[in-house]
JSON list of C-alpha atoms in Angstrom, two decimals:
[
{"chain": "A", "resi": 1, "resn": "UNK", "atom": "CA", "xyz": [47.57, 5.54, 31.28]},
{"chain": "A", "resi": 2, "resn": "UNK", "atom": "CA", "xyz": [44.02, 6.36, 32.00]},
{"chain": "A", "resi": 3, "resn": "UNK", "atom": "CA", "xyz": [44.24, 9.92, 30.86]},
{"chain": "A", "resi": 4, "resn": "UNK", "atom": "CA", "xyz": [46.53, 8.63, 27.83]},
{"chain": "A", "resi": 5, "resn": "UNK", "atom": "CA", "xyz": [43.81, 6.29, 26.82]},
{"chain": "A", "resi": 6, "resn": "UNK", "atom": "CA", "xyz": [40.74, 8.91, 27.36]},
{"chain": "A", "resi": 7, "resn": "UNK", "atom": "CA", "xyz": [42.66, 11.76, 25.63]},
{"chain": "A", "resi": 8, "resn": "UNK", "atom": "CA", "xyz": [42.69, 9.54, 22.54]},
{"chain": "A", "resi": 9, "resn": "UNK", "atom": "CA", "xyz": [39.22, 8.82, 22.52]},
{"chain": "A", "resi": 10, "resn": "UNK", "atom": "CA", "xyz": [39.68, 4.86, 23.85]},
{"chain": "A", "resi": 11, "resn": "UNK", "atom": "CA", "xyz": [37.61, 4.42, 26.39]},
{"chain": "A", "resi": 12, "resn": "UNK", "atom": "CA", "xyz": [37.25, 1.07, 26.85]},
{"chain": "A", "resi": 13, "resn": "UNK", "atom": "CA", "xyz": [40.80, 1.43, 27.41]},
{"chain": "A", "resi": 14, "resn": "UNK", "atom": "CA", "xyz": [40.66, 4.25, 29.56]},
{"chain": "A", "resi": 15, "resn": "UNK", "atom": "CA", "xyz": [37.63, 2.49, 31.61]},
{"chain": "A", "resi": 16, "resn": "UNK", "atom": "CA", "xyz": [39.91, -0.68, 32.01]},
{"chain": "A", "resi": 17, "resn": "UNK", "atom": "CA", "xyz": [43.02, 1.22, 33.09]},
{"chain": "A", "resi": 18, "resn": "UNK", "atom": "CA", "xyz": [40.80, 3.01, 35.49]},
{"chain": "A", "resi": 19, "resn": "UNK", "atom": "CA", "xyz": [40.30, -0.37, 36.88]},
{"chain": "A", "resi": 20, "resn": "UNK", "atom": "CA", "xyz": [43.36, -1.60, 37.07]},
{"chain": "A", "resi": 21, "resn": "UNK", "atom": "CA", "xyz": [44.08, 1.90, 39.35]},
{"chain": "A", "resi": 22, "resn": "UNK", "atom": "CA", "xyz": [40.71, 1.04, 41.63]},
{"chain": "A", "resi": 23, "resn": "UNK", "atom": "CA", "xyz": [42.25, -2.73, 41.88]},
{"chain": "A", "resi": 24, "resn": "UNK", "atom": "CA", "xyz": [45.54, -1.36, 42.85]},
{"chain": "A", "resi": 25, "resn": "UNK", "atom": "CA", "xyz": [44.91, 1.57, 45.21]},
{"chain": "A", "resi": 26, "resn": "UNK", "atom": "CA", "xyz": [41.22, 1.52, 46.23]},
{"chain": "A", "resi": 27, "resn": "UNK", "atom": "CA", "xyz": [38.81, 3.90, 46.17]},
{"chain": "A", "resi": 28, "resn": "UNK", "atom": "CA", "xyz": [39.86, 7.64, 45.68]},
{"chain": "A", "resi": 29, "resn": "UNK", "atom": "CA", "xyz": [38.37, 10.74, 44.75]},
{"chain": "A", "resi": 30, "resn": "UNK", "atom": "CA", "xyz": [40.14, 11.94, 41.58]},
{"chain": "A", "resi": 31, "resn": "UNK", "atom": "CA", "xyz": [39.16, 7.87, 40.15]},
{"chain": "A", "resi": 32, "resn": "UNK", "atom": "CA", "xyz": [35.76, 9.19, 40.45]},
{"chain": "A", "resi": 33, "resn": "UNK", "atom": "CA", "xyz": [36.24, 12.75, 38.54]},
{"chain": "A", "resi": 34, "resn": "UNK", "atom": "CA", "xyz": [38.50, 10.58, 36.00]},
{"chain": "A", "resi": 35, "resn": "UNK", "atom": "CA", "xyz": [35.45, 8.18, 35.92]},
{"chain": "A", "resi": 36, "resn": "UNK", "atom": "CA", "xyz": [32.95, 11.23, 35.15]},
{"chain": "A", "resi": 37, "resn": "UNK", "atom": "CA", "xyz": [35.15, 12.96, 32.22]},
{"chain": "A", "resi": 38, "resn": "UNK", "atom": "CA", "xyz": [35.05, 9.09, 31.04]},
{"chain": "A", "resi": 39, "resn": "UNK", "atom": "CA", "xyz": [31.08, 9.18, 30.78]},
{"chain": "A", "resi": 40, "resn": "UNK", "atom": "CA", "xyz": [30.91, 12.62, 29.59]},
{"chain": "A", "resi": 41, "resn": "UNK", "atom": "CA", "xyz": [33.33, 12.10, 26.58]},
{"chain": "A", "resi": 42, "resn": "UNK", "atom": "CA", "xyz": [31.20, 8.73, 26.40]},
{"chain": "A", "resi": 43, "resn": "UNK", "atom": "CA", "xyz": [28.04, 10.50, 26.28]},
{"chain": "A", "resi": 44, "resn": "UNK", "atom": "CA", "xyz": [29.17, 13.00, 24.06]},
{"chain": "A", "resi": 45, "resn": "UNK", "atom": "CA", "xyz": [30.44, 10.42, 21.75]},
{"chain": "A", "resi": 46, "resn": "UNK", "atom": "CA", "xyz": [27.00, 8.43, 21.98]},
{"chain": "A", "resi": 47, "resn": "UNK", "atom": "CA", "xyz": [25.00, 11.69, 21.28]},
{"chain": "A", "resi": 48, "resn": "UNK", "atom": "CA", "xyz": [26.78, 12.21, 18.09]},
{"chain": "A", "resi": 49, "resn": "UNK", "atom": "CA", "xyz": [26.13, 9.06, 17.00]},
{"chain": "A", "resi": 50, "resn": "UNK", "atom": "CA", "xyz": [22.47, 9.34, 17.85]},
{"chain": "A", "resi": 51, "resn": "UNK", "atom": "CA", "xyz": [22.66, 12.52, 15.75]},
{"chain": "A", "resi": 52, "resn": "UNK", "atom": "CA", "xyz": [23.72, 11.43, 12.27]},
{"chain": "A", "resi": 53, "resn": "UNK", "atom": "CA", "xyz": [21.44, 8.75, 12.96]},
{"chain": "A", "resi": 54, "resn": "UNK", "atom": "CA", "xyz": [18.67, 10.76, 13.33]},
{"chain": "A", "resi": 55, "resn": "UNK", "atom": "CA", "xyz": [19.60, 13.64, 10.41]},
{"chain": "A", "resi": 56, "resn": "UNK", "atom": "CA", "xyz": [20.00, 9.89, 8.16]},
{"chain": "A", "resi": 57, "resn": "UNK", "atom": "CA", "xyz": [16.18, 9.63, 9.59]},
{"chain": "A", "resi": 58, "resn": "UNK", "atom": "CA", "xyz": [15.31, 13.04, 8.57]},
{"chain": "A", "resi": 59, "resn": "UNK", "atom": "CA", "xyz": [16.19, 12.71, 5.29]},
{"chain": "A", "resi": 60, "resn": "UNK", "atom": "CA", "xyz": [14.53, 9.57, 5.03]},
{"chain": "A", "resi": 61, "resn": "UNK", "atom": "CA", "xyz": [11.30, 10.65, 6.03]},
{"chain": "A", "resi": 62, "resn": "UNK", "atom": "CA", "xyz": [11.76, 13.98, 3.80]},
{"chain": "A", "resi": 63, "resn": "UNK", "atom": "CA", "xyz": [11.60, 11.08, 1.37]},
{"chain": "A", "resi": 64, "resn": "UNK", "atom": "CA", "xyz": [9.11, 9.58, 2.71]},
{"chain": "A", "resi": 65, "resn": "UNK", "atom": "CA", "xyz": [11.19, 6.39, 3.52]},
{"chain": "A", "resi": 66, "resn": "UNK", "atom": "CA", "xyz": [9.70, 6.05, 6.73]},
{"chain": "A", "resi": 67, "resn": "UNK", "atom": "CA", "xyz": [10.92, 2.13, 7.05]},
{"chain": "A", "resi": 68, "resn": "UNK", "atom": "CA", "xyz": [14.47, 3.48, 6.22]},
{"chain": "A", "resi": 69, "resn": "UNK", "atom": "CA", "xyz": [14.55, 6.33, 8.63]},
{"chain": "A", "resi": 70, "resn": "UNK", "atom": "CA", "xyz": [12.95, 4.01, 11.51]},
{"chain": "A", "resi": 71, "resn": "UNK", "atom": "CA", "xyz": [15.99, 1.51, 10.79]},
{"chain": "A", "resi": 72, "resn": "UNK", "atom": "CA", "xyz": [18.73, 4.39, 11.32]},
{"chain": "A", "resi": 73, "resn": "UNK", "atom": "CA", "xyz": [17.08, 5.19, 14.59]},
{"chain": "A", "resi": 74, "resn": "UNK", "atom": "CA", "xyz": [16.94, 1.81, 16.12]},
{"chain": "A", "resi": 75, "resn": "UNK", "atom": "CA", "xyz": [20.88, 0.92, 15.08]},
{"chain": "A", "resi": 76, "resn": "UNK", "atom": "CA", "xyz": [21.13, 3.67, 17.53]},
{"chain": "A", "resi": 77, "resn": "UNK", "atom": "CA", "xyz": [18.41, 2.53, 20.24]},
{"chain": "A", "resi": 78, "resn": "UNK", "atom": "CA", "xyz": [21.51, 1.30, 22.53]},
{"chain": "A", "resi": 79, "resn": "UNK", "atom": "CA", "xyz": [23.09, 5.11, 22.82]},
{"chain": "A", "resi": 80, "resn": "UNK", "atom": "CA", "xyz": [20.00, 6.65, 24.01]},
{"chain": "A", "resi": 81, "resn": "UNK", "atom": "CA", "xyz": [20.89, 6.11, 27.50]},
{"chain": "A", "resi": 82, "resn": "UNK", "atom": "CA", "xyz": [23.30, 8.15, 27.43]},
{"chain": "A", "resi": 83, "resn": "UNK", "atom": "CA", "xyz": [21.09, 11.12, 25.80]},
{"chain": "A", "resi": 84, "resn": "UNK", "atom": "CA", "xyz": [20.13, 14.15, 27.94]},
{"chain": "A", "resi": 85, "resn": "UNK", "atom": "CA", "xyz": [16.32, 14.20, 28.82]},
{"chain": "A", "resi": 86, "resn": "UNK", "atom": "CA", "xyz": [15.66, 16.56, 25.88]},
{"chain": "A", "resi": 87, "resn": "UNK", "atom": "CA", "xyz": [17.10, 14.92, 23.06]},
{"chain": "A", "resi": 88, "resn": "UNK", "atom": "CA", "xyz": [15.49, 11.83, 24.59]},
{"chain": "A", "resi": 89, "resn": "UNK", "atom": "CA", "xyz": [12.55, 13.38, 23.44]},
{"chain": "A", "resi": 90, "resn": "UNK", "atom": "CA", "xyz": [13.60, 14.47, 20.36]},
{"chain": "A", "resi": 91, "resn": "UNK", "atom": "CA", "xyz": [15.08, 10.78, 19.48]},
{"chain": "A", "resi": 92, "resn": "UNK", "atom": "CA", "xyz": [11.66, 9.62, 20.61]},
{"chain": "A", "resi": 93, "resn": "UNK", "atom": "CA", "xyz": [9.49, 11.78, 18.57]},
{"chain": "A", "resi": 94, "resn": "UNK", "atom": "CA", "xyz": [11.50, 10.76, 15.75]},
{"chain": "A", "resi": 95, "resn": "UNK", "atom": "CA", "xyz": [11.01, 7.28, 16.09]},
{"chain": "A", "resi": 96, "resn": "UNK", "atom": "CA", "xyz": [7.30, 7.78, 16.71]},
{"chain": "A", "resi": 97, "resn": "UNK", "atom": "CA", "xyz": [6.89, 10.02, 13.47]},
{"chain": "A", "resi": 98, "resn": "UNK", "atom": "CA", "xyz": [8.51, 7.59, 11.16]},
{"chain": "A", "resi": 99, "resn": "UNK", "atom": "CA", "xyz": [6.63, 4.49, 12.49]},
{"chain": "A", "resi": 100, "resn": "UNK", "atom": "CA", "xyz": [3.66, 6.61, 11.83]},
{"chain": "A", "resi": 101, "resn": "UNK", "atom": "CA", "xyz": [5.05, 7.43, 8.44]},
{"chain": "A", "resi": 102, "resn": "UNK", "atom": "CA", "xyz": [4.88, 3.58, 8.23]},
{"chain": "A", "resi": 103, "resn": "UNK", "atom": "CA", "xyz": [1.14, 3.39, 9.62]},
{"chain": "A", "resi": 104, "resn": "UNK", "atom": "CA", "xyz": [0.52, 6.15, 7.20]},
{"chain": "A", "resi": 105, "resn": "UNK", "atom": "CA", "xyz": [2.07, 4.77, 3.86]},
{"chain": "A", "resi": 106, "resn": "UNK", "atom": "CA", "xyz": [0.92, 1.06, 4.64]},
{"chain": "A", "resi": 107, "resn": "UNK", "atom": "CA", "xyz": [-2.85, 2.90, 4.87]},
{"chain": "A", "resi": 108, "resn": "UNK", "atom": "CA", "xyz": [-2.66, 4.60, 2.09]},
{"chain": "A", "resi": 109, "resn": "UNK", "atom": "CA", "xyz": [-1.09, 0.75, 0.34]},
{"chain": "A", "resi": 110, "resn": "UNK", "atom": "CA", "xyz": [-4.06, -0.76, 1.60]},
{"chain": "A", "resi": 111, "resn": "UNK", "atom": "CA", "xyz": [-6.70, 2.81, 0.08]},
{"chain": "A", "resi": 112, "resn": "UNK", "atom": "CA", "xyz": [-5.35, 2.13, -3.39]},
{"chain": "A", "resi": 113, "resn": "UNK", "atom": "CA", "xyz": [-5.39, -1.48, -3.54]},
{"chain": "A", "resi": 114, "resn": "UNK", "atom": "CA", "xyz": [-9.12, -1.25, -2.40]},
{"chain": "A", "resi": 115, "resn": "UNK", "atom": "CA", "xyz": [-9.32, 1.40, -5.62]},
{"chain": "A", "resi": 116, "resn": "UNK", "atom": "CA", "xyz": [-8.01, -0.98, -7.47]},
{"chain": "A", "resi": 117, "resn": "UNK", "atom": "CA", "xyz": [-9.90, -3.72, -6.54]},
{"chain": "A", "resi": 118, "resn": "UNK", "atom": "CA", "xyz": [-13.51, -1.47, -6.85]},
{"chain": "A", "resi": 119, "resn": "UNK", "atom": "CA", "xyz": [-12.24, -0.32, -10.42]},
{"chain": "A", "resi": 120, "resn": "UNK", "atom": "CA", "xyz": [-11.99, -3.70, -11.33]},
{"chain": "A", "resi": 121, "resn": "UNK", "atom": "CA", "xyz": [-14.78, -4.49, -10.04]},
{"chain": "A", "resi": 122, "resn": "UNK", "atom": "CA", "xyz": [-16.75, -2.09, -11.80]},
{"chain": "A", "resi": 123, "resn": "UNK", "atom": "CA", "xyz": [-15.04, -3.41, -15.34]},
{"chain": "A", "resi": 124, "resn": "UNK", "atom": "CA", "xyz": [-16.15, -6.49, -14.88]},
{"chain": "A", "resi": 125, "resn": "UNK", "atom": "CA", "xyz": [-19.64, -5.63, -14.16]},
{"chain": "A", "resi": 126, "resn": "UNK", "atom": "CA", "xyz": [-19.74, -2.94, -16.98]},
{"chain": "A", "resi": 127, "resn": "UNK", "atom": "CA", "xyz": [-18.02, -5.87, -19.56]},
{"chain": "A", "resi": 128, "resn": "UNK", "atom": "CA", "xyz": [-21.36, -8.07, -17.72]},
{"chain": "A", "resi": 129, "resn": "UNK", "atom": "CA", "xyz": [-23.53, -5.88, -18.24]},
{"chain": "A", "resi": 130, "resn": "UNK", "atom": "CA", "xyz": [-22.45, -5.10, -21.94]},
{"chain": "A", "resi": 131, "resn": "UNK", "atom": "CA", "xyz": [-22.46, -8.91, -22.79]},
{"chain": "A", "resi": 132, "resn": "UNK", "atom": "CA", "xyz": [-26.42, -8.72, -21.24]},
{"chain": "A", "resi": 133, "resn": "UNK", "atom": "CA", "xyz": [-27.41, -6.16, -23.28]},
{"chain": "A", "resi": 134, "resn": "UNK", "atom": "CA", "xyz": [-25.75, -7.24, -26.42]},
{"chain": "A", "resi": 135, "resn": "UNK", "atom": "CA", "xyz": [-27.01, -10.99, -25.88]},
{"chain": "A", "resi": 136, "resn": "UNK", "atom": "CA", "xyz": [-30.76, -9.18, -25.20]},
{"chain": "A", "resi": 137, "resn": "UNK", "atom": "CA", "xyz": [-30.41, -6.96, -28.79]},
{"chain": "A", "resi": 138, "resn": "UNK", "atom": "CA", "xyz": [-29.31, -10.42, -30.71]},
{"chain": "A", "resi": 139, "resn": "UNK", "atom": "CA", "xyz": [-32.32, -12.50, -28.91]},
{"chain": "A", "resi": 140, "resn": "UNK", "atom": "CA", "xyz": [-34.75, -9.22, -29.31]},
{"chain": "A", "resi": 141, "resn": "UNK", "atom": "CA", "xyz": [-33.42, -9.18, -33.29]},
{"chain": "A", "resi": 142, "resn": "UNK", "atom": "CA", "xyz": [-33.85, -13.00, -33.13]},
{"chain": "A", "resi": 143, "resn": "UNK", "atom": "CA", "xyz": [-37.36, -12.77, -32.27]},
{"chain": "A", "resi": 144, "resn": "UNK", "atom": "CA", "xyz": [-38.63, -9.81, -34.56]},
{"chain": "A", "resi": 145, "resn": "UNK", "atom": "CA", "xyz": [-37.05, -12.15, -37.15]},
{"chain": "A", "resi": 146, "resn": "UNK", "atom": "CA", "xyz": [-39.02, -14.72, -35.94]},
{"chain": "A", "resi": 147, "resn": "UNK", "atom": "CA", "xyz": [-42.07, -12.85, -35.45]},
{"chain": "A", "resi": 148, "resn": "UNK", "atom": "CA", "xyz": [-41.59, -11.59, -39.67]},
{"chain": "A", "resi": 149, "resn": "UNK", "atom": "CA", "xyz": [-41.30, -14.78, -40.86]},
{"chain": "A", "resi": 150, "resn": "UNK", "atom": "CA", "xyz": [-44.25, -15.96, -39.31]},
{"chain": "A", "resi": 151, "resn": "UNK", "atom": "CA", "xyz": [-45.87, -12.49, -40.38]},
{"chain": "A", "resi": 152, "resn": "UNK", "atom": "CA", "xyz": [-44.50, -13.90, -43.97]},
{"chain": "A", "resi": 153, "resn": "UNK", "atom": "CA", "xyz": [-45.71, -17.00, -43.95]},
{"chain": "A", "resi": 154, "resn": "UNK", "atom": "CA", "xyz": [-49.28, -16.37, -42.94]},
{"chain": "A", "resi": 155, "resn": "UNK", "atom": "CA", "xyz": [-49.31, -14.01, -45.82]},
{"chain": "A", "resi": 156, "resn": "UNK", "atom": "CA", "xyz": [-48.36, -16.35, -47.82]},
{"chain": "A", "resi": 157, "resn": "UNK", "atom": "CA", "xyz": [-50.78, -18.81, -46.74]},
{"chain": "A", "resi": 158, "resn": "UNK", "atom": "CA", "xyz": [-53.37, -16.12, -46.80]},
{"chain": "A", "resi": 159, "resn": "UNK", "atom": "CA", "xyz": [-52.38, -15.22, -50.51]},
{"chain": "A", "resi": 160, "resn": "UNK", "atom": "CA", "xyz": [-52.44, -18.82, -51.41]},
{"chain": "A", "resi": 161, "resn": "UNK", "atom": "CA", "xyz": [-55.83, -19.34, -50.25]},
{"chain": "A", "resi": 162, "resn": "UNK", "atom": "CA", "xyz": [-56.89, -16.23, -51.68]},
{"chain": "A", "resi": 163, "resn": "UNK", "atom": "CA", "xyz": [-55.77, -17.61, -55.06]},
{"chain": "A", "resi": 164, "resn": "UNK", "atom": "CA", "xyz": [-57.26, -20.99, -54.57]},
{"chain": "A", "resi": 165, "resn": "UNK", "atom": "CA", "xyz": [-60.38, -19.41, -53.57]},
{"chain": "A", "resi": 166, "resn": "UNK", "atom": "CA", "xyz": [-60.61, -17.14, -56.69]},
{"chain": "A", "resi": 167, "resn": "UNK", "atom": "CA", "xyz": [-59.75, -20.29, -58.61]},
{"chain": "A", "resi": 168, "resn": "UNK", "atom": "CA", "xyz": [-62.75, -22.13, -57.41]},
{"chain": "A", "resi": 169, "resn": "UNK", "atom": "CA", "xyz": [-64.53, -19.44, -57.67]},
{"chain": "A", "resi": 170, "resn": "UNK", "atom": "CA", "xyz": [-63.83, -18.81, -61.98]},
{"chain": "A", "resi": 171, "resn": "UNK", "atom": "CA", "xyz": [-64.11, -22.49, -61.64]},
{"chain": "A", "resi": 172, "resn": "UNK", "atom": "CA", "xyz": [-67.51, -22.01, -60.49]},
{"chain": "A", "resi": 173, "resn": "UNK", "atom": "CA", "xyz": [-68.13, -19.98, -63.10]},
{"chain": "A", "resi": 174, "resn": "UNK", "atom": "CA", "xyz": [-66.83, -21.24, -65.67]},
{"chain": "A", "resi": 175, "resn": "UNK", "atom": "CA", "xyz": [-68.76, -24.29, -64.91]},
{"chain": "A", "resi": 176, "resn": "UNK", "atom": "CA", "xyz": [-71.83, -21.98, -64.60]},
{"chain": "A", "resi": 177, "resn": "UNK", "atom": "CA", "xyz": [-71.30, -20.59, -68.23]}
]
């Protein structure tokens, strides 16, 4: 049954018939070499898995879907276990470069909102500063205006008593005559 079970690739079935056979007649030497094929097929099984998990994580990251390619890796945290020491490592260094990927692209989020931010910024001090200088040109226009009308007006005031003066004065002399 145990065989049966493992030669089909069950081996929770295999594992439980194995069991049954430790229950029934103890402890014996071929249960244990039975028991070892079970955790090799077992670990050969979970180090597939862990492999299209991390190719899926490759391809992310080519992508730069770091968040994505972390995800596929930790569905698969639970098989590493039963990794060898080496693609330990390599499982690992995955996981480390795509939550640096992460790091990376939530930096570089964080750069170009601070651009944005400063080029607004700047827009709304340029528009500030525009509004200053064109409120300084209307009150500089206002004032030369100002400044001509009063220019005008003493003119006139010095024309006018000009005339008036010239008026007394053939006044005078007409009086004179």
């Amino acid at each position: 049954k145990v065989l049966v079970a493992l030669s089909r690739g069950d081996l929770q079935k295999s594992e439980a018939a194995l069991q049954q056979c430790r229950a029934r007649f103890g402890a014996r030497p071929e249960f244990d070499e039975v028991q070892q094929r079970i955790d090799a097929q077992r670990a050969g099984t979970q180090a597939a898995i862990v492999q299209k998990a991390m190719e899926a994580a490759a391809k992310a990251s080519e992508l730069q879907s770091y968040s994505a390619a972390l995800q596929s890796l930790e569905r698969v945290a639970e098989s590493v276990p039963y990794l060898t020491p080496q693609r330990k490592q390599e499982y690992d260094s995955a996981v480390a470069e795509a939550k640096q990927g992460i790091e990376r692209k939530r930096r570089e989020a964080e750069q170009q909102a601070l651009r944005e931010k400063d080029r607004k910024l700047a827009e709304e001090q340029a528009r500030r500063e525009a509004e200053e200088q064109a409120k300084r040109r209307t009150e500089e226009r206002a004032r030369k205006e100002a400044e001509r009308r009063v220019e005008a007006e003493r003119r006139a005031k010095a024309e006018a008593e000009e005339r008036a003066r010239l008026i007394d004065e053939i006044m005078l002399a007409g009086e004179q005559l």
